[in-house]
Tab-separated table of C-alpha atoms in Angstrom:
chain	number	residue	atom	x	y	z
D	129	HIS	CA	172.282	109.683	100.589
D	130	ASN	CA	173.224	109.022	96.976
D	131	ARG	CA	171.771	106.092	95.029
D	132	SER	CA	174.735	103.787	95.733
D	133	ASP	CA	173.909	103.961	99.445
D	134	ILE	CA	170.258	102.993	99.007
D	135	ALA	CA	170.544	99.286	98.163
D	136	PRO	CA	172.507	98.218	101.302
D	137	LEU	CA	169.995	100.151	103.393
D	138	LEU	CA	167.073	98.443	101.681
D	139	ARG	CA	168.733	95.086	102.215
D	140	VAL	CA	168.918	95.732	105.955
D	141	VAL	CA	165.272	96.869	105.953
D	142	LEU	CA	164.203	93.703	104.155
D	143	GLN	CA	166.108	91.501	106.570
D	144	LYS	CA	164.404	93.246	109.479
D	145	LEU	CA	161.020	92.843	107.793
D	146	LEU	CA	161.654	89.119	107.483
D	147	ILE	CA	162.389	88.872	111.195
D	148	MET	CA	159.281	90.894	112.014
D	149	LEU	CA	157.183	88.709	109.735
D	150	SER	CA	158.329	85.580	111.497
D	151	LEU	CA	157.067	87.118	114.735
D	152	GLY	CA	153.767	88.045	113.117
D	153	ILE	CA	154.210	91.769	113.822
D	154	ILE	CA	153.690	93.259	110.361
D	155	GLY	CA	150.812	92.835	107.918
D	156	VAL	CA	151.262	90.523	104.970
D	157	SER	CA	149.956	93.041	102.466
D	158	LEU	CA	152.553	95.641	103.569
D	159	PHE	CA	155.260	92.999	103.237
D	160	TYR	CA	154.211	92.105	99.700
D	161	PHE	CA	154.246	95.797	98.756
D	162	LEU	CA	157.655	96.490	100.241
D	163	ALA	CA	159.190	93.276	98.979
D	164	GLY	CA	157.980	93.962	95.446
D	165	CYS	CA	159.278	97.556	95.487
D	166	CYS	CA	162.578	96.813	97.096
D	167	GLU	CA	163.389	93.818	94.959
D	168	SER	CA	163.152	95.839	91.753
D	169	ASP	CA	165.168	98.734	93.218
D	170	ILE	CA	167.910	96.461	94.474
D	171	ARG	CA	168.178	94.708	91.124
D	172	GLU	CA	168.303	98.035	89.275
D	173	ASN	CA	171.032	99.383	91.551
D	174	SER	CA	173.070	96.202	91.476
D	175	VAL	CA	173.102	96.123	87.684
D	176	SER	CA	173.380	99.826	86.850
D	177	HIS	CA	175.139	101.691	89.651
D	178	ARG	CA	177.549	99.592	91.675
D	179	PRO	CA	179.295	96.253	92.209
D	180	ALA	CA	177.197	93.395	93.627
D	181	ILE	CA	177.142	93.066	97.404
D	182	ALA	CA	177.898	89.656	98.837
D	183	GLY	CA	174.792	87.876	100.093
D	184	GLU	CA	172.329	90.257	98.436
D	185	GLY	CA	170.993	87.673	95.976
D	186	SER	CA	170.247	85.220	98.766
D	187	THR	CA	168.338	87.945	100.607
D	188	ILE	CA	166.122	88.589	97.593
D	189	THR	CA	165.583	84.849	97.150
D	190	SER	CA	164.628	84.476	100.798
D	191	VAL	CA	162.120	87.321	100.422
D	192	LEU	CA	160.493	85.627	97.446
D	193	GLU	CA	160.476	82.273	99.210
D	194	THR	CA	158.919	83.949	102.226
D	195	ASN	CA	156.056	85.132	99.988
D	196	ASN	CA	155.141	81.469	99.573
D	197	SER	CA	155.764	80.537	103.199
D	198	VAL	CA	153.598	83.441	104.347
D	199	LYS	CA	150.807	82.184	102.091
D	200	ASP	CA	151.182	78.735	103.667
D	201	TRP	CA	151.145	80.319	107.121
D	202	MET	CA	147.966	82.284	106.333
D	203	ALA	CA	146.183	79.311	104.711
D	204	THR	CA	143.761	77.236	106.788
D	205	ARG	CA	141.781	74.034	106.386
D	206	ARG	CA	138.088	74.761	105.892
D	207	LEU	CA	134.990	72.737	105.164
D	208	PRO	CA	134.189	72.819	101.424
D	209	GLN	CA	132.085	75.602	99.937
D	210	ALA	CA	131.364	73.539	96.806
D	211	LEU	CA	130.867	69.855	96.068
D	212	ILE	CA	130.868	67.883	92.838
D	213	ILE	CA	128.218	65.350	93.871
D	214	GLY	CA	127.807	63.309	90.682
D	215	VAL	CA	127.414	61.449	88.556
D	216	LYS	CA	129.639	58.431	88.285
D	217	LYS	CA	131.050	58.060	84.739
D	218	GLY	CA	129.635	61.470	83.855
D	219	GLY	CA	132.939	63.356	83.615
D	220	THR	CA	133.501	64.382	87.239
D	221	ARG	CA	137.227	63.628	87.221
D	222	ALA	CA	137.740	65.686	84.072
D	223	LEU	CA	135.776	68.585	85.567
D	224	LEU	CA	137.818	68.500	88.777
D	225	GLU	CA	141.131	68.413	86.904
D	226	PHE	CA	140.050	71.304	84.698
D	227	LEU	CA	138.876	73.377	87.681
D	228	ARG	CA	142.166	72.864	89.496
D	229	LEU	CA	143.810	75.094	86.908
D	230	HIS	CA	142.044	78.021	88.580
D	231	PRO	CA	144.218	79.781	91.195
D	232	ASP	CA	141.183	80.476	93.400
D	233	ILE	CA	140.104	76.835	93.600
D	234	ARG	CA	141.586	74.447	96.154
D	235	ALA	CA	140.305	70.953	95.464
D	236	LEU	CA	140.908	67.630	97.156
D	237	GLY	CA	142.291	65.165	94.604
D	238	SER	CA	140.871	61.956	96.085
D	239	GLU	CA	137.224	61.134	96.814
D	240	PRO	CA	136.695	61.373	100.598
D	241	HIS	CA	133.239	59.692	100.608
D	242	PHE	CA	132.470	61.522	103.845
D	243	PHE	CA	128.712	61.940	103.534
D	244	ASP	CA	128.045	58.406	102.263
D	245	ARG	CA	130.656	56.178	103.982
D	246	HIS	CA	132.603	58.035	106.676
D	247	TYR	CA	129.995	60.345	108.192
D	248	ALA	CA	130.490	58.869	111.672
D	249	ARG	CA	134.068	60.251	111.684
D	250	GLY	CA	132.670	63.749	112.079
D	251	LEU	CA	133.212	67.162	110.519
D	252	ASP	CA	136.603	67.715	112.168
D	253	TRP	CA	137.948	64.640	110.351
D	254	TYR	CA	136.360	65.858	107.115
D	255	ARG	CA	137.921	69.312	107.523
D	256	SER	CA	141.328	67.733	108.126
D	257	MET	CA	141.073	66.062	104.701
D	258	MET	CA	140.715	69.387	102.875
D	259	PRO	CA	143.632	71.245	101.271
D	260	LYS	CA	144.731	74.476	102.953
D	261	ALA	CA	143.214	77.596	101.396
D	262	LEU	CA	143.522	81.359	101.647
D	263	ASP	CA	140.608	83.737	102.171
D	264	GLY	CA	138.808	84.168	98.863
D	265	GLN	CA	139.733	80.701	97.577
D	266	VAL	CA	136.972	78.128	97.061
D	267	VAL	CA	137.522	74.748	98.747
D	268	MET	CA	135.866	71.798	97.030
D	269	GLU	CA	135.840	68.030	96.673
D	270	LYS	CA	134.139	65.491	94.456
D	271	THR	CA	132.445	62.228	95.371
D	272	PRO	CA	130.017	61.110	92.631
D	273	ARG	CA	128.231	58.662	94.931
D	274	TYR	CA	126.736	61.556	96.910
D	275	PHE	CA	124.145	62.272	94.204
D	276	VAL	CA	122.475	58.876	94.545
D	277	THR	CA	122.865	58.210	98.286
D	278	VAL	CA	119.576	58.748	100.124
D	279	GLU	CA	120.994	60.220	103.367
D	280	THR	CA	123.478	62.575	101.741
D	281	PRO	CA	121.368	65.698	100.950
D	282	GLY	CA	120.291	66.134	104.581
D	283	ARG	CA	123.817	65.535	105.846
D	284	VAL	CA	125.306	68.075	103.433
D	285	HIS	CA	122.632	70.598	104.433
D	286	SER	CA	123.489	70.149	108.117
D	287	MET	CA	127.117	71.064	107.282
D	288	SER	CA	126.171	74.128	105.225
D	289	HIS	CA	122.917	75.624	103.946
D	290	ASP	CA	124.894	77.667	101.411
D	291	VAL	CA	127.143	75.020	99.849
D	292	LYS	CA	127.215	75.063	96.034
D	293	LEU	CA	126.450	71.732	94.380
D	294	ILE	CA	127.683	70.643	90.944
D	295	VAL	CA	126.319	67.635	89.039
D	296	VAL	CA	127.822	66.406	85.767
D	297	VAL	CA	125.126	64.538	83.836
D	298	ARG	CA	125.453	62.482	80.690
D	299	ASP	CA	123.125	60.494	78.411
D	300	PRO	CA	122.028	57.760	80.868
D	301	VAL	CA	122.314	54.963	78.295
D	302	THR	CA	125.897	55.898	77.359
D	303	ARG	CA	126.668	56.395	81.049
D	304	ALA	CA	125.357	52.909	81.918
D	305	ILE	CA	127.490	51.284	79.204
D	306	SER	CA	130.542	53.217	80.439
D	307	ASP	CA	129.780	52.079	83.992
D	308	TYR	CA	129.503	48.453	82.891
D	309	THR	CA	132.746	48.774	80.881
D	310	GLN	CA	134.520	49.870	84.058
D	311	ILE	CA	132.966	47.012	86.061
D	312	ILE	CA	134.103	44.306	83.618
D	313	SER	CA	137.626	45.762	83.567
D	314	LYS	CA	137.808	44.904	87.273
D	315	THR	CA	135.599	41.785	87.352
D	316	PRO	CA	135.743	40.291	83.841
D	317	HIS	CA	133.662	37.165	84.560
D	318	ILE	CA	130.338	38.838	85.363
D	319	PRO	CA	127.284	38.259	83.106
D	320	THR	CA	126.737	40.306	79.965
D	321	PHE	CA	125.248	43.812	80.035
D	322	GLU	CA	122.148	42.482	78.245
D	323	THR	CA	121.599	39.832	80.917
D	324	LEU	CA	121.959	42.259	83.834
D	325	ALA	CA	119.887	45.066	82.285
D	326	PHE	CA	116.649	43.030	82.162
D	327	LYS	CA	114.556	41.370	84.837
D	328	ASN	CA	112.906	39.440	82.058
D	329	ARG	CA	114.491	39.527	78.602
D	330	THR	CA	111.458	37.876	77.015
D	331	ASN	CA	108.983	40.614	77.900
D	332	GLY	CA	111.644	43.358	77.904
D	333	GLU	CA	111.208	44.350	81.572
D	334	ILE	CA	114.137	46.561	82.618
D	335	ASP	CA	115.888	45.984	85.954
D	336	SER	CA	115.938	49.638	87.049
D	337	LEU	CA	117.535	48.705	90.383
D	338	TRP	CA	120.706	47.445	88.681
D	339	SER	CA	123.225	50.116	89.691
D	340	PRO	CA	124.385	51.185	86.184
D	341	LEU	CA	120.735	51.817	85.217
D	342	TRP	CA	119.519	53.148	88.592
D	343	ILE	CA	122.165	55.910	88.674
D	344	GLY	CA	120.751	57.259	85.388
D	345	LEU	CA	117.336	58.015	86.929
D	346	TYR	CA	118.480	61.599	87.413
D	347	ALA	CA	115.051	63.138	88.151
D	348	GLN	CA	114.491	60.700	91.015
D	349	HIS	CA	117.840	61.535	92.625
D	350	LEU	CA	117.605	65.294	92.009
D	351	GLU	CA	114.219	65.376	93.722
D	352	ARG	CA	115.877	64.424	97.027
D	353	TRP	CA	118.396	67.272	96.690
D	354	LEU	CA	115.692	69.811	95.820
D	355	ALA	CA	113.924	68.923	99.079
D	356	TRP	CA	116.938	70.432	100.888
D	357	PHE	CA	118.478	72.975	98.501
D	358	PRO	CA	117.066	75.596	96.117
D	359	ARG	CA	117.559	74.989	92.399
D	360	ALA	CA	119.846	78.056	92.235
D	361	GLN	CA	122.405	76.239	94.430
D	362	ILE	CA	122.646	73.275	92.053
D	363	HIS	CA	124.588	73.661	88.803
D	364	LEU	CA	124.260	71.039	86.083
D	365	VAL	CA	127.181	70.387	83.754
D	366	SER	CA	126.625	68.607	80.440
D	367	GLY	CA	128.992	65.643	80.231
D	368	GLU	CA	128.744	65.828	76.435
D	369	GLY	CA	129.465	69.575	76.538
D	370	LEU	CA	132.505	68.931	78.707
D	371	ILE	CA	133.939	66.976	75.764
D	372	SER	CA	132.751	69.135	72.839
D	373	ASP	CA	133.185	72.557	74.499
D	374	PRO	CA	135.165	72.254	77.748
D	375	ALA	CA	135.889	75.987	77.961
D	376	GLY	CA	132.182	76.819	77.612
D	377	GLU	CA	131.169	74.424	80.401
D	378	LEU	CA	134.069	75.593	82.602
D	379	GLY	CA	133.058	79.213	82.053
D	380	LYS	CA	129.560	78.504	83.401
D	381	VAL	CA	130.979	76.636	86.411
D	382	GLN	CA	133.340	79.525	87.219
D	383	ASP	CA	130.372	81.927	87.024
D	384	PHE	CA	128.368	79.665	89.344
D	385	LEU	CA	131.237	79.633	91.865
D	386	GLY	CA	131.514	83.435	91.696
D	387	LEU	CA	135.013	83.292	90.213
D	388	GLN	CA	136.681	85.162	87.383
D	389	ARG	CA	136.742	83.204	84.106
D	390	ILE	CA	140.422	82.274	84.138
D	391	VAL	CA	140.187	78.724	82.706
D	392	THR	CA	139.471	79.281	78.998
D	393	ASP	CA	139.849	77.554	75.636
D	394	LYS	CA	143.587	78.340	75.601
D	395	HIS	CA	144.025	75.653	78.290
D	396	PHE	CA	142.699	72.750	76.173
D	397	TYR	CA	143.491	70.724	73.094
D	398	PHE	CA	141.490	67.810	71.671
D	399	ASN	CA	143.106	64.373	71.798
D	400	LYS	CA	141.758	62.456	68.793
D	401	THR	CA	143.046	59.112	70.087
D	402	LYS	CA	141.223	59.337	73.410
D	403	GLY	CA	138.321	61.303	71.989
D	404	PHE	CA	138.210	64.036	74.607
D	405	PRO	CA	139.993	67.251	75.594
D	406	CYS	CA	143.305	67.316	77.419
D	407	LEU	CA	145.067	70.077	79.318
D	408	LYS	CA	147.884	71.946	77.599
D	409	LYS	CA	149.521	72.863	80.906
D	410	PRO	CA	148.056	71.296	84.043
D	411	GLU	CA	148.615	72.600	87.558
D	412	GLY	CA	152.286	72.540	88.580
D	413	SER	CA	153.532	71.276	85.213
D	414	SER	CA	154.772	72.618	81.909
D	415	LYS	CA	153.820	69.446	80.004
D	416	PRO	CA	150.465	68.582	78.410
D	417	HIS	CA	148.295	66.194	80.418
D	418	CYS	CA	145.481	63.801	79.568
D	419	LEU	CA	143.473	61.883	82.143
D	420	GLY	CA	144.643	58.383	83.071
D	421	LYS	CA	144.506	55.379	80.762
D	422	THR	CA	141.254	54.222	82.411
D	423	LYS	CA	139.549	57.290	80.902
D	424	GLY	CA	138.369	57.043	77.323
D	425	ARG	CA	138.170	53.231	77.317
D	426	THR	CA	136.489	51.606	74.314
D	427	HIS	CA	132.977	50.761	75.484
D	428	ALA	CA	131.655	47.215	75.599
D	429	SER	CA	129.716	46.244	72.487
D	430	ILE	CA	125.975	46.134	73.259
D	431	ASP	CA	123.093	44.682	71.219
D	432	PRO	CA	121.473	47.653	69.373
D	433	GLU	CA	117.998	46.345	70.245
D	434	VAL	CA	118.903	46.557	73.953
D	435	ILE	CA	120.085	50.142	73.478
D	436	ARG	CA	116.801	51.008	71.710
D	437	ARG	CA	114.812	49.485	74.572
D	438	LEU	CA	116.854	51.413	77.155
D	439	ARG	CA	116.257	54.689	75.296
D	440	GLU	CA	112.511	54.025	75.467
D	441	PHE	CA	112.805	53.267	79.173
D	442	TYR	CA	114.716	56.468	79.976
D	443	ARG	CA	112.706	58.820	77.726
D	444	PRO	CA	110.001	59.768	80.296
D	445	HIS	CA	112.607	60.001	83.079
D	446	ASN	CA	114.733	62.333	80.931
D	447	GLN	CA	111.719	64.514	80.064
D	448	ARG	CA	110.881	64.838	83.747
D	449	PHE	CA	114.510	65.760	84.472
D	450	TYR	CA	114.443	68.464	81.771
D	451	GLN	CA	111.257	69.909	83.273
D	452	MET	CA	112.668	69.900	86.809
D	453	THR	CA	115.900	71.605	85.786
D	454	GLY	CA	114.751	73.900	82.994
D	455	GLN	CA	117.503	72.413	80.799
D	456	ASN	CA	117.119	70.149	77.776
D	457	PHE	CA	120.235	68.017	77.339
D	458	GLY	CA	119.056	66.589	74.002
D	459	TRP	CA	119.561	62.912	74.812
D	460	GLN	CA	117.907	60.613	72.263
């Protein structure tokens, strides 16, 4: 055959391959190889050697579309191999959005709260919540409440002994103020931060059971997780580092997940108005993207003496956390 006869023949072969694929007869890898080869040959022949053949373009398009449909067909719903377990107001949403840029990460966008609120629904329900993923892709979700919920470590361990756990931590005083700022945005008539932070303002006794302060007792919460999981399975992300050096923190997370470092500094720019990094090109978009307007709120104004007292309160807890983790986060 001369070259002008090749393209129609290839078109017939491709059409037959498509039929065979729909019946599940031929391997996906062979299809990708043939489709890639044939597409370039057909285009070369159509441009250089002969008039276009009616319907050929639609055949090529259908091949390329089938690449995606085959991926969908091969993808399955699996239980997560990694969890972002905390902490609230630490930067978990930012971390998740940044990680979703990676082609080998499939992450649930919403917080399923399975291990703390919906555990009775069972693992089949939990699996059904997960996005479909191909072999080699890491499935993950984030629910910051997991880190501080007493029952959660044992429940996670019963799902998987090998799950990778990620915790974003942030200066507990700043985190508490951020938490309170979010609370008053929803319930504006609650008492002041200063009133809620103390059991007794006169003698300076801190109410460590008040949720915004209790969440910041990181060593206490981490201890429960270390009773079930080795330290090597828990990766700590600096919330401050996520703002000042997002690519550096993302690089360490990608290493921890066993993935190639694909999300790098070229993906970020710093938004001076919001005061934190934004994505140049988020997943599925060609436009820059910053997190929602609830992120980067101006914090409530707190009495400096109260902040000083809280720093004193947290200092021994922070030191214990540094010793447990082998990481010094440099909080005041």
